[in-house]
Amino acid sequence: MPFVEGELNRRFPGRALRRAGDPEGLRAAWAALERVWEGTLERAAGMPAGTVDVSVDGEWSFAQTLRHLVMATDVWLRRAILGVERPFHPIGQPNAEYETDGNDMSVFATGQPSYDEVLRVRAERVGMVRAFIDGVTAEELATVRANPHAPEYPESTLSCLHTIVEEEWEHHRYAVRDLDAIEGK
């Protein structure tokens, strides 16, 4: 496990910050994520038209991955931390188990949104996380929140933010893997 973690951290500079436990560390971790995603978004923009909608081996397309990250922010920031009653943007992409776990799918768009719309909503959510982290205090990181999937298991604000950061890094890794596969064809 340490070898794999070390290799992933080497391949993805900034990833090692993902478990930061204080406000300054979280700000550095989020800034690193924004930088890495900026480069990946630029890479995708430079690829042939339609690349962002290509699925590799049945996985989500690049655009669907960005939509899932919108959903992750809505679940863990807007719902769990901020307590927004209706936290979900229709453009969000739930995971495959979302409906079978008894959740309401009617809030989500059934059609495929334009990539420009995906980028706009994704940028809004990235900005929301940045704004929250920029103002978070050590005391607030310790505040207990309801786990959005299992309210009987409380989470701290910090653990909710760690989930967002982990989702960002893991899905970035998948997105890069798939862009590499598309370029290799």
mmCIF file of N, CA and C in Angstrom, residues 1-16 18 169-170 173:
data_model
loop_
_atom_site.group_PDB
_atom_site.id
_atom_site.type_symbol
_atom_site.label_atom_id
_atom_site.label_comp_id
_atom_site.label_asym_id
_atom_site.label_seq_id
_atom_site.Cartn_x
_atom_site.Cartn_y
_atom_site.Cartn_z
ATOM 1 N N MET A 1 0.812 -1.202 0.000
ATOM 2 C CA MET A 1 0.000 0.000 0.000
ATOM 3 C C MET A 1 0.859 1.271 0.000
ATOM 4 N N PRO A 2 1.872 1.401 0.852
ATOM 5 C CA PRO A 2 2.685 2.620 0.825
ATOM 6 C C PRO A 2 3.350 2.846 -0.536
ATOM 7 N N PHE A 3 3.761 1.764 -1.209
ATOM 8 C CA PHE A 3 4.375 1.919 -2.529
ATOM 9 C C PHE A 3 3.367 2.509 -3.512
ATOM 10 N N VAL A 4 2.145 1.980 -3.520
ATOM 11 C CA VAL A 4 1.109 2.466 -4.439
ATOM 12 C C VAL A 4 0.794 3.930 -4.143
ATOM 13 N N GLU A 5 0.620 4.260 -2.867
ATOM 14 C CA GLU A 5 0.338 5.647 -2.486
ATOM 15 C C GLU A 5 1.469 6.570 -2.938
ATOM 16 N N GLY A 6 2.699 6.137 -2.704
ATOM 17 C CA GLY A 6 3.854 6.941 -3.112
ATOM 18 C C GLY A 6 3.910 7.145 -4.608
ATOM 19 N N GLU A 7 3.611 6.102 -5.365
ATOM 20 C CA GLU A 7 3.623 6.203 -6.823
ATOM 21 C C GLU A 7 2.512 7.117 -7.319
ATOM 22 N N LEU A 8 1.320 6.995 -6.740
ATOM 23 C CA LEU A 8 0.226 7.888 -7.140
ATOM 24 C C LEU A 8 0.558 9.338 -6.796
ATOM 25 N N ASN A 9 1.148 9.553 -5.643
ATOM 26 C CA ASN A 9 1.535 10.919 -5.263
ATOM 27 C C ASN A 9 2.611 11.464 -6.192
ATOM 28 N N ARG A 10 3.508 10.607 -6.657
ATOM 29 C CA ARG A 10 4.542 11.035 -7.600
ATOM 30 C C ARG A 10 3.911 11.398 -8.944
ATOM 31 N N ARG A 11 2.985 10.576 -9.412
ATOM 32 C CA ARG A 11 2.346 10.802 -10.709
ATOM 33 C C ARG A 11 1.397 11.996 -10.699
ATOM 34 N N PHE A 12 0.847 12.309 -9.518
ATOM 35 C CA PHE A 12 -0.126 13.390 -9.407
ATOM 36 C C PHE A 12 0.316 14.367 -8.326
ATOM 37 N N PRO A 13 1.209 15.291 -8.689
ATOM 38 C CA PRO A 13 1.704 16.264 -7.701
ATOM 39 C C PRO A 13 0.559 17.024 -7.029
ATOM 40 N N GLY A 14 0.617 17.083 -5.714
ATOM 41 C CA GLY A 14 -0.422 17.735 -4.928
ATOM 42 C C GLY A 14 -1.340 16.738 -4.249
ATOM 43 N N ARG A 15 -1.395 15.509 -4.757
ATOM 44 C CA ARG A 15 -2.283 14.483 -4.202
ATOM 45 C C ARG A 15 -1.947 14.176 -2.744
ATOM 46 N N ALA A 16 -0.689 14.249 -2.375
ATOM 47 C CA ALA A 16 -0.265 13.928 -1.009
ATOM 48 C C ALA A 16 -0.904 14.870 0.020
ATOM 49 N N ARG A 18 -4.025 15.585 0.210
ATOM 50 C CA ARG A 18 -5.465 15.317 0.287
ATOM 51 C C ARG A 18 -5.996 15.024 1.679
ATOM 52 N N TRP A 169 -9.593 13.694 -6.525
ATOM 53 C CA TRP A 169 -8.345 13.048 -6.955
ATOM 54 C C TRP A 169 -8.607 11.730 -7.667
ATOM 55 N N GLU A 170 -9.493 10.918 -7.137
ATOM 56 C CA GLU A 170 -9.742 9.624 -7.773
ATOM 57 C C GLU A 170 -10.353 9.795 -9.159
ATOM 58 N N ARG A 173 -7.827 10.956 -11.649
ATOM 59 C CA ARG A 173 -6.985 9.836 -12.108
ATOM 60 C C ARG A 173 -7.700 9.052 -13.212
#
